[in-house]
CSV table of C-alpha atoms in Angstrom, one decimal:
chain,number,residue,atom,x,y,z
F,10,MET,CA,159.4,88.8,95.7
F,11,LYS,CA,156.3,87.9,93.8
F,12,ASN,CA,154.8,84.5,94.3
F,13,ALA,CA,155.5,82.3,91.3
F,14,SER,CA,151.9,81.1,91.4
F,15,GLU,CA,150.4,84.5,91.5
F,16,GLY,CA,148.4,85.2,88.4
F,17,SER,CA,148.6,81.6,87.2
F,18,PRO,CA,145.4,80.8,85.2
F,19,SER,CA,145.9,77.0,85.5
F,20,ILE,CA,145.4,76.7,89.2
F,21,PRO,CA,141.8,78.1,89.3
F,22,THR,CA,141.0,75.8,86.4
F,23,ARG,CA,142.5,72.7,88.2
F,24,LEU,CA,140.7,73.6,91.4
F,25,GLY,CA,137.6,73.9,89.2
F,26,TRP,CA,138.1,70.3,87.9
F,27,VAL,CA,138.4,69.1,91.5
F,28,ALA,CA,135.1,70.8,92.3
F,29,PHE,CA,133.7,69.2,89.1
F,30,LEU,CA,134.5,65.7,90.3
F,31,ASN,CA,133.3,66.4,93.8
F,32,ASP,CA,129.9,67.7,92.5
F,33,CYS,CA,129.6,64.7,90.3
F,34,SER,CA,129.7,62.8,93.6
F,35,SER,CA,127.6,65.1,95.8
F,36,GLU,CA,124.8,66.4,93.7
F,37,VAL,CA,122.6,63.4,93.3
F,38,VAL,CA,123.1,62.2,96.9
F,39,ALA,CA,122.1,65.7,98.2
F,40,ARG,CA,118.9,65.6,96.0
F,41,ALA,CA,118.0,62.0,96.9
F,42,LEU,CA,118.6,62.2,100.7
F,43,PRO,CA,115.6,64.5,101.6
F,44,LEU,CA,113.2,62.4,99.5
F,45,TYR,CA,114.5,59.2,101.0
F,46,LEU,CA,114.1,60.6,104.5
F,47,THR,CA,110.6,61.8,103.9
F,48,ALA,CA,109.1,59.5,101.3
F,49,SER,CA,110.7,56.2,102.5
F,50,LEU,CA,111.4,56.7,106.1
F,51,GLY,CA,108.3,58.8,106.9
F,52,LEU,CA,110.1,61.8,108.4
F,53,THR,CA,108.9,65.5,108.1
F,54,PRO,CA,110.3,68.6,106.4
F,55,ALA,CA,111.0,69.8,109.9
F,56,PHE,CA,113.4,66.9,110.5
F,57,VAL,CA,115.1,67.7,107.2
F,58,GLY,CA,115.4,71.3,108.4
F,59,VAL,CA,117.0,70.3,111.6
F,60,VAL,CA,119.5,68.0,109.8
F,61,GLU,CA,120.5,70.7,107.3
F,62,GLY,CA,120.7,73.3,110.1
F,63,LEU,CA,122.9,71.2,112.3
F,64,ALA,CA,125.1,70.3,109.4
F,65,GLU,CA,125.7,74.0,108.8
F,66,ALA,CA,126.2,74.7,112.5
F,67,VAL,CA,129.0,72.1,112.8
F,68,GLY,CA,130.6,73.7,109.7
F,69,ILE,CA,130.6,77.0,111.5
F,70,LEU,CA,133.2,75.8,113.9
F,71,LEU,CA,135.6,75.2,111.0
F,72,ARG,CA,134.8,77.8,108.3
F,73,GLY,CA,136.1,80.9,110.0
F,74,PHE,CA,138.9,79.1,111.7
F,75,SER,CA,140.1,77.2,108.5
F,76,GLY,CA,140.3,80.5,106.6
F,77,TRP,CA,142.2,82.2,109.5
F,78,LEU,CA,144.5,79.2,109.7
F,79,SER,CA,145.2,79.1,106.0
F,80,ASP,CA,146.6,82.6,106.2
F,81,ARG,CA,149.2,81.4,108.6
F,82,MET,CA,150.2,78.2,106.8
F,83,ALA,CA,152.9,77.8,104.3
F,84,SER,CA,150.3,76.4,101.9
F,85,ARG,CA,146.5,76.3,102.1
F,86,LYS,CA,146.4,73.0,100.2
F,87,PRO,CA,146.4,70.6,103.2
F,88,LEU,CA,143.2,72.0,104.5
F,89,VAL,CA,141.5,71.8,101.1
F,90,VAL,CA,142.6,68.1,100.7
F,91,GLY,CA,141.3,67.3,104.2
F,92,GLY,CA,138.0,68.9,103.5
F,93,TYR,CA,137.3,67.0,100.2
F,94,ALA,CA,138.5,63.7,101.8
F,95,LEU,CA,136.2,64.1,104.8
F,96,SER,CA,133.2,64.7,102.5
F,97,THR,CA,134.0,61.6,100.4
F,98,LEU,CA,134.3,59.5,103.6
F,99,ALA,CA,130.9,60.7,104.7
F,100,ARG,CA,129.3,59.5,101.5
F,101,ILE,CA,131.0,56.1,101.9
F,102,CYS,CA,129.5,55.8,105.4
F,103,LEU,CA,126.0,56.2,103.9
F,104,LEU,CA,126.3,52.6,102.5
F,105,ALA,CA,126.8,51.2,106.0
F,106,ILE,CA,123.9,52.8,107.9
F,107,ASN,CA,120.1,52.4,108.0
F,108,VAL,CA,119.0,54.6,111.0
F,109,PRO,CA,117.6,58.2,110.3
F,110,ILE,CA,119.8,59.8,113.0
F,111,LEU,CA,122.9,58.2,111.4
F,112,PHE,CA,121.9,59.6,108.0
F,113,GLY,CA,121.8,63.0,109.7
F,114,LEU,CA,125.2,62.5,111.2
F,115,ALA,CA,126.7,61.6,107.8
F,116,ARG,CA,125.2,64.8,106.3
F,117,VAL,CA,126.9,66.7,109.1
F,118,PHE,CA,130.3,65.1,108.3
F,119,ASP,CA,129.8,65.9,104.6
F,120,ARG,CA,129.1,69.6,105.4
F,121,THR,CA,132.0,69.6,107.9
F,122,GLY,CA,134.3,68.7,105.0
F,123,LYS,CA,132.9,71.6,103.0
F,124,GLY,CA,133.4,74.0,106.0
F,125,LEU,CA,137.1,72.8,106.3
F,126,ARG,CA,137.9,73.4,102.6
F,127,SER,CA,135.7,76.3,101.3
F,128,ALA,CA,137.5,79.3,102.6
F,129,PRO,CA,141.1,78.0,101.9
F,130,ARG,CA,140.1,76.9,98.4
F,131,ASP,CA,138.5,80.3,97.6
F,132,ALA,CA,141.6,82.0,98.9
F,133,MET,CA,143.7,79.8,96.7
F,134,VAL,CA,141.7,80.9,93.7
F,135,ALA,CA,142.1,84.5,94.6
F,136,ASP,CA,145.8,84.0,95.2
F,137,ALA,CA,146.3,82.5,91.8
F,138,ALA,CA,144.1,84.9,89.8
F,139,ALA,CA,145.7,87.7,87.8
F,140,VAL,CA,145.1,91.2,89.1
F,141,GLY,CA,141.7,92.5,88.2
F,142,MET,CA,140.6,89.0,86.8
F,143,SER,CA,139.2,87.4,90.0
F,144,GLY,CA,135.7,87.5,88.5
F,145,ARG,CA,136.8,85.3,85.6
F,146,ALA,CA,138.7,83.0,87.9
F,147,PHE,CA,135.8,82.4,90.2
F,148,GLY,CA,133.5,82.2,87.1
F,149,ILE,CA,135.6,79.3,85.7
F,150,THR,CA,135.6,77.4,89.0
F,151,ARG,CA,131.9,78.0,89.4
F,152,PHE,CA,131.3,76.8,85.8
F,153,LEU,CA,133.2,73.5,86.4
F,154,ASP,CA,131.6,73.0,89.7
F,155,THR,CA,128.1,73.3,88.2
F,156,LEU,CA,129.1,71.2,85.2
F,157,GLY,CA,130.1,68.5,87.6
F,158,ALA,CA,126.6,68.6,89.2
F,159,MET,CA,125.1,68.1,85.7
F,160,THR,CA,127.4,65.3,84.8
F,161,GLY,CA,126.6,63.4,88.0
F,162,ILE,CA,122.9,63.7,87.2
F,163,VAL,CA,123.4,62.5,83.7
F,164,VAL,CA,125.3,59.4,84.8
F,165,VAL,CA,122.6,58.5,87.3
F,166,LEU,CA,119.9,58.9,84.6
F,167,LEU,CA,121.8,56.9,82.1
F,168,VAL,CA,122.0,53.9,84.4
F,169,GLY,CA,118.2,54.0,84.9
F,170,VAL,CA,117.9,55.4,88.4
F,171,GLY,CA,114.9,57.4,89.4
F,172,PRO,CA,111.7,56.4,87.6
F,173,GLY,CA,109.8,55.9,90.8
F,174,THR,CA,110.2,57.1,94.4
F,175,VAL,CA,113.5,57.1,96.3
F,176,ASP,CA,113.4,53.8,98.2
F,177,GLU,CA,116.4,52.2,99.9
F,178,GLU,CA,117.7,50.5,96.8
F,179,THR,CA,117.5,53.7,94.7
F,180,PHE,CA,119.3,55.7,97.3
F,181,ARG,CA,122.1,53.2,97.7
F,182,ARG,CA,122.6,53.0,94.0
F,183,CYS,CA,123.0,56.8,93.9
F,184,VAL,CA,125.6,56.6,96.7
F,185,MET,CA,127.5,53.8,94.9
F,186,ILE,CA,127.7,55.9,91.7
F,187,ALA,CA,128.8,58.9,93.7
F,188,ILE,CA,131.8,57.4,95.6
F,189,PRO,CA,134.2,56.9,92.7
F,190,PHE,CA,133.8,60.5,91.6
F,191,GLY,CA,134.6,61.7,95.2
F,192,LEU,CA,137.7,59.6,95.4
F,193,ALA,CA,138.8,60.9,92.0
F,194,SER,CA,138.4,64.5,93.2
F,195,VAL,CA,140.7,63.9,96.1
F,196,ALA,CA,143.3,62.2,93.9
F,197,LEU,CA,143.3,65.0,91.4
F,198,LEU,CA,143.7,67.6,94.1
F,199,VAL,CA,146.6,65.7,95.7
F,200,PHE,CA,148.6,65.0,92.5
F,201,ALA,CA,147.6,67.8,90.0
F,202,VAL,CA,147.2,71.0,92.1
F,203,PRO,CA,150.5,72.5,93.3
F,204,ARG,CA,151.1,74.0,96.7
F,205,ILE,CA,150.9,77.7,96.5
F,206,THR,CA,153.5,79.3,98.8
F,207,ARG,CA,152.0,82.2,100.8
F,208,ALA,CA,153.2,85.5,99.4
F,209,THR,CA,152.6,87.4,102.7
F,210,LYS,CA,152.8,86.6,106.3
F,211,ALA,CA,149.9,87.1,108.7
F,212,LYS,CA,150.0,87.5,112.4
F,213,LYS,CA,150.3,84.3,114.3
F,214,TYR,CA,147.9,85.0,117.2
F,215,ILE,CA,144.2,84.3,116.9
F,216,ALA,CA,142.1,87.4,116.3
F,217,TRP,CA,138.4,86.6,115.9
F,218,GLU,CA,137.7,89.8,114.0
F,219,VAL,CA,135.9,90.2,110.7
F,220,PRO,CA,138.2,92.2,108.3
F,221,ARG,CA,137.2,95.8,108.5
F,222,GLU,CA,137.2,96.2,104.7
F,223,ALA,CA,134.4,93.7,104.3
F,224,ARG,CA,132.1,94.3,107.3
F,225,GLY,CA,129.3,96.2,105.5
F,226,TYR,CA,129.3,93.7,102.6
F,227,LEU,CA,129.2,90.7,104.9
F,228,LEU,CA,126.3,92.2,106.9
F,229,ALA,CA,124.2,92.4,103.7
F,230,VAL,CA,125.2,88.9,102.8
F,231,GLY,CA,124.2,87.6,106.2
F,232,ILE,CA,120.7,89.2,106.0
F,233,PHE,CA,120.2,87.8,102.6
F,234,ALA,CA,121.4,84.3,103.7
F,235,LEU,CA,118.7,84.2,106.3
F,236,GLY,CA,116.3,83.5,103.5
F,237,ASN,CA,118.7,81.1,101.6
F,238,SER,CA,117.7,77.8,103.1
F,239,SER,CA,118.9,74.4,101.9
F,240,ASP,CA,117.9,73.4,98.4
F,241,ALA,CA,116.5,70.2,100.0
F,242,PHE,CA,113.2,72.1,100.4
F,243,LEU,CA,113.0,72.8,96.7
F,244,VAL,CA,113.3,69.0,96.1
F,245,LEU,CA,110.5,68.5,98.6
F,246,ARG,CA,108.3,71.2,97.0
F,247,ALA,CA,108.8,69.6,93.6
F,248,SER,CA,107.8,66.2,95.0
F,249,GLU,CA,104.8,67.9,96.6
F,250,LEU,CA,103.7,69.2,93.2
F,251,GLY,CA,103.9,65.7,91.7
F,252,TYR,CA,107.3,65.4,90.1
F,253,SER,CA,109.0,61.9,90.2
F,254,PHE,CA,112.6,61.6,91.3
F,255,GLN,CA,113.7,61.2,87.7
F,256,GLU,CA,111.8,64.3,86.7
F,257,ILE,CA,113.4,66.2,89.6
F,258,LEU,CA,116.8,65.1,88.4
F,259,LEU,CA,116.0,66.4,84.9
F,260,LEU,CA,114.9,69.7,86.3
F,261,MET,CA,118.1,70.0,88.3
F,262,LEU,CA,120.0,69.2,85.1
F,263,ALA,CA,118.5,72.1,83.3
F,264,PHE,CA,118.8,74.3,86.4
F,265,ASN,CA,122.6,73.6,86.7
F,266,GLY,CA,123.0,74.0,82.9
F,267,LEU,CA,121.7,77.5,83.0
F,268,ALA,CA,123.9,78.4,86.1
F,269,ALA,CA,126.9,77.0,84.3
F,270,ALA,CA,126.2,78.8,81.1
F,271,LEU,CA,126.1,82.1,82.9
F,272,ALA,CA,129.0,81.7,85.3
F,273,ILE,CA,132.0,82.6,83.0
F,274,PRO,CA,130.3,85.4,81.0
F,275,VAL,CA,128.8,87.0,84.1
F,276,GLY,CA,132.2,86.8,85.8
F,277,ARG,CA,133.9,88.6,82.9
F,278,LEU,CA,131.1,91.1,82.8
F,279,SER,CA,131.6,91.9,86.5
F,280,ASP,CA,135.3,92.4,85.8
F,281,ARG,CA,134.3,95.2,83.4
F,282,ILE,CA,131.3,96.9,84.9
F,283,GLY,CA,131.7,96.2,88.6
F,284,ARG,CA,130.2,93.5,90.9
F,285,LEU,CA,127.5,95.5,92.8
F,286,ARG,CA,124.9,95.9,90.1
F,287,ILE,CA,125.1,92.3,89.0
F,288,LEU,CA,124.8,91.1,92.6
F,289,VAL,CA,121.7,93.3,93.3
F,290,LEU,CA,120.1,91.9,90.2
F,291,GLY,CA,120.8,88.4,91.2
F,292,TRP,CA,119.4,88.8,94.7
F,293,LEU,CA,116.2,90.3,93.3
F,294,VAL,CA,115.8,87.4,90.9
F,295,TYR,CA,116.2,85.1,93.9
F,296,ALA,CA,113.4,86.9,95.8
F,297,GLY,CA,111.1,86.6,92.9
F,298,ALA,CA,111.9,82.9,92.3
F,299,TYR,CA,111.3,82.0,95.9
F,300,LEU,CA,108.0,83.8,96.1
F,301,ALA,CA,107.0,81.9,93.0
F,302,PHE,CA,108.0,78.5,94.5
F,303,GLY,CA,105.4,79.0,97.2
F,304,LEU,CA,102.7,80.4,95.0
F,305,VAL,CA,102.7,78.2,91.9
F,306,GLU,CA,100.5,75.1,91.9
F,307,SER,CA,101.6,73.7,88.5
F,308,THR,CA,104.7,71.7,87.5
F,309,THR,CA,105.2,74.2,84.6
F,310,GLY,CA,105.2,77.2,87.0
F,311,PHE,CA,107.6,75.5,89.3
F,312,ALA,CA,110.0,74.7,86.4
F,313,ALA,CA,109.9,78.4,85.4
F,314,ALA,CA,110.8,79.5,88.9
F,315,LEU,CA,113.6,77.0,89.1
F,316,PHE,CA,115.1,78.3,85.9
F,317,ALA,CA,115.0,81.8,87.4
F,318,TYR,CA,116.8,80.3,90.4
F,319,GLY,CA,119.4,78.9,88.1
F,320,ALA,CA,120.0,82.4,86.7
F,321,PHE,CA,120.4,83.6,90.3
F,322,TYR,CA,123.2,81.1,90.9
F,323,GLY,CA,124.9,82.1,87.6
F,324,PHE,CA,124.8,85.8,88.5
F,325,THR,CA,125.8,85.6,92.1
F,326,ASP,CA,128.0,82.7,93.2
F,327,GLY,CA,131.2,83.7,91.6
F,328,THR,CA,130.4,87.4,91.8
F,329,GLU,CA,129.9,87.3,95.6
F,330,LYS,CA,133.4,85.8,96.0
F,331,ALA,CA,135.0,88.0,93.5
F,332,MET,CA,133.7,91.1,95.2
F,333,LEU,CA,135.1,89.9,98.5
F,334,ALA,CA,138.5,89.2,96.9
F,335,ASP,CA,138.5,92.8,95.6
F,336,LEU,CA,137.8,94.2,99.0
F,337,LEU,CA,140.5,92.3,100.9
F,338,PRO,CA,144.3,92.7,100.9
F,339,PRO,CA,146.2,89.5,100.2
F,340,GLU,CA,147.2,88.9,103.8
F,341,LYS,CA,143.5,88.8,104.9
F,342,ARG,CA,142.0,86.7,102.1
F,343,GLY,CA,141.9,83.5,104.1
F,344,THR,CA,140.4,85.2,107.1
F,345,GLY,CA,138.0,87.2,104.8
F,346,PHE,CA,136.7,84.1,103.0
F,347,GLY,CA,136.5,82.3,106.4
F,348,SER,CA,134.3,85.2,107.6
F,349,LEU,CA,132.1,84.9,104.5
F,350,GLN,CA,131.6,81.2,105.2
F,351,LEU,CA,131.0,81.9,108.8
F,352,VAL,CA,128.3,84.4,108.0
F,353,LEU,CA,126.7,82.0,105.6
F,354,GLY,CA,126.8,79.2,108.1
F,355,VAL,CA,125.4,81.3,111.0
F,356,ALA,CA,122.5,82.3,108.8
F,357,ALA,CA,121.9,78.9,107.4
F,358,LEU,CA,121.3,77.4,110.8
F,359,PRO,CA,118.1,79.3,111.6
F,360,SER,CA,117.2,79.6,107.9
F,361,SER,CA,116.9,75.8,107.3
F,362,ILE,CA,115.3,75.1,110.7
F,363,LEU,CA,112.8,78.0,110.2
F,364,THR,CA,111.9,76.9,106.6
F,365,GLY,CA,111.5,73.3,107.7
F,366,TRP,CA,109.2,74.3,110.6
F,367,LEU,CA,107.2,76.7,108.5
F,368,MET,CA,106.8,74.2,105.7
F,369,THR,CA,105.5,71.5,108.2
F,370,ALA,CA,103.3,73.8,110.2
F,371,TYR,CA,102.0,76.3,107.6
F,372,GLY,CA,102.8,75.0,104.2
F,373,SER,CA,105.1,75.8,101.4
F,374,ARG,CA,103.5,79.2,100.5
F,375,VAL,CA,104.4,80.8,103.9
F,376,ALA,CA,107.8,79.1,104.1
F,377,PHE,CA,109.0,80.4,100.7
F,378,ALA,CA,107.4,83.8,101.1
F,379,VAL,CA,109.3,84.4,104.4
F,380,ALA,CA,112.5,83.4,102.6
F,381,ALA,CA,111.8,85.9,99.8
F,382,GLY,CA,111.3,88.6,102.4
F,383,PHE,CA,114.7,88.1,103.9
F,384,ALA,CA,116.2,88.2,100.4
F,385,LEU,CA,114.6,91.6,99.8
F,386,CYS,CA,115.9,92.9,103.1
F,387,GLY,CA,119.4,91.8,102.2
F,388,THR,CA,119.2,93.6,98.9
F,389,LEU,CA,118.1,96.8,100.6
F,390,ALA,CA,121.1,96.5,103.0
F,391,LEU,CA,123.4,95.9,100.0
F,392,THR,CA,122.3,99.1,98.3
F,393,ARG,CA,122.7,101.5,101.3
F,394,ARG,CA,124.6,104.6,100.4
F,395,GLU,CA,127.5,104.1,102.8
F,396,ILE,CA,127.9,100.5,101.6
F,397,ARG,CA,127.8,101.5,97.9
F,398,ALA,CA,130.5,104.1,98.5
F,399,LYS,CA,132.7,101.4,99.9
F,400,MET,CA,132.0,98.7,97.4
F,401,GLU,CA,131.8,100.4,94.0
F,402,PRO,CA,135.4,101.6,93.9
F,403,ALA,CA,136.6,98.1,94.8
F,404,SER,CA,134.4,96.6,92.1
F,405,GLN,CA,135.9,98.5,89.2
F,406,PRO,CA,138.6,96.9,87.0
F,407,PRO,CA,142.1,98.4,87.3
F,408,LYS,CA,143.0,101.2,84.9
F,409,THR,CA,145.6,100.3,82.2
F,410,SER,CA,147.9,102.5,80.2
F,411,ASP,CA,147.2,103.0,76.5
F,412,GLY,CA,150.9,102.8,76.0
């Protein structure tokens, strides 16, 4: 019997609104924390890299497992609720601490919540999307997620935060603004998103195996992700070039706006022409943007590179997930999305630590050039003949009858 929730357009949209509220909460805190650690507490980019790397490392322990577990639960929703709740609790804790190592631990808990919820949430979106329309469904959730980041920035700017450096008062004001949005995201998820009963049953025993259907794709994603370090380093680079915190928030507002504007049309385009070409283009844009981040010495040049980076997000974030959804049978979706999160997390650990160390020891030019090099290698892996042969059929929309 077909699941009653299968093909429901409202569930991806509701999950998108949950992500909207959560990003209203998380975006400004994530941008303010590296500046607070470096400018106010005197720590180095290397310390930021260690914090970001450790945060992803802890998430690794949950990402693959939570996806696997969600394939064996009657509903994936409890894992998603727990993940959003843990991230909100971590932001609340930021108000009660004043020691650098504790800020690092709070960041770890925040990313742990993301690790717990990401794969089950993406699998819920895939479960609820109509056949052949996963690109549109992920585009909607990505659009609302990014719109939430923009809204959080606008709220902070409207209350006058950010004209100077990020001192303790400024940082705590950002956190206090963020907390109500986080609580609202959890409430919306609990009361407005229904439990989706699993349509298929997966094996009960633990099998730590990446789904065969997606191995080539995930290998390319992993290579690319070695150059995809935390966006905290972009904030530090902007500050290095002379931007104030308020100006950085305005830049991020424009960056997120471009990503949001592209998310839905690009998702629909990928449903029509296939995911692979769009993903290759997006990864090439990323490599060019990161190379520019290290080379430019003007605020105007940095802004141009950041807009290109926003286009990368719009082209790839939903497309990467939609391609994986196409490659996986329903009973492996949770495990498959868990594998994706695991690959991203494993790569993010050395990526953030390496970028922070290179930025401290050799400067921004070397750090961002190395990241661009990994992105180009990942793109080459994605376009290998044997991988194209496997991906392109899965990336085409289903044929329909003229009758």
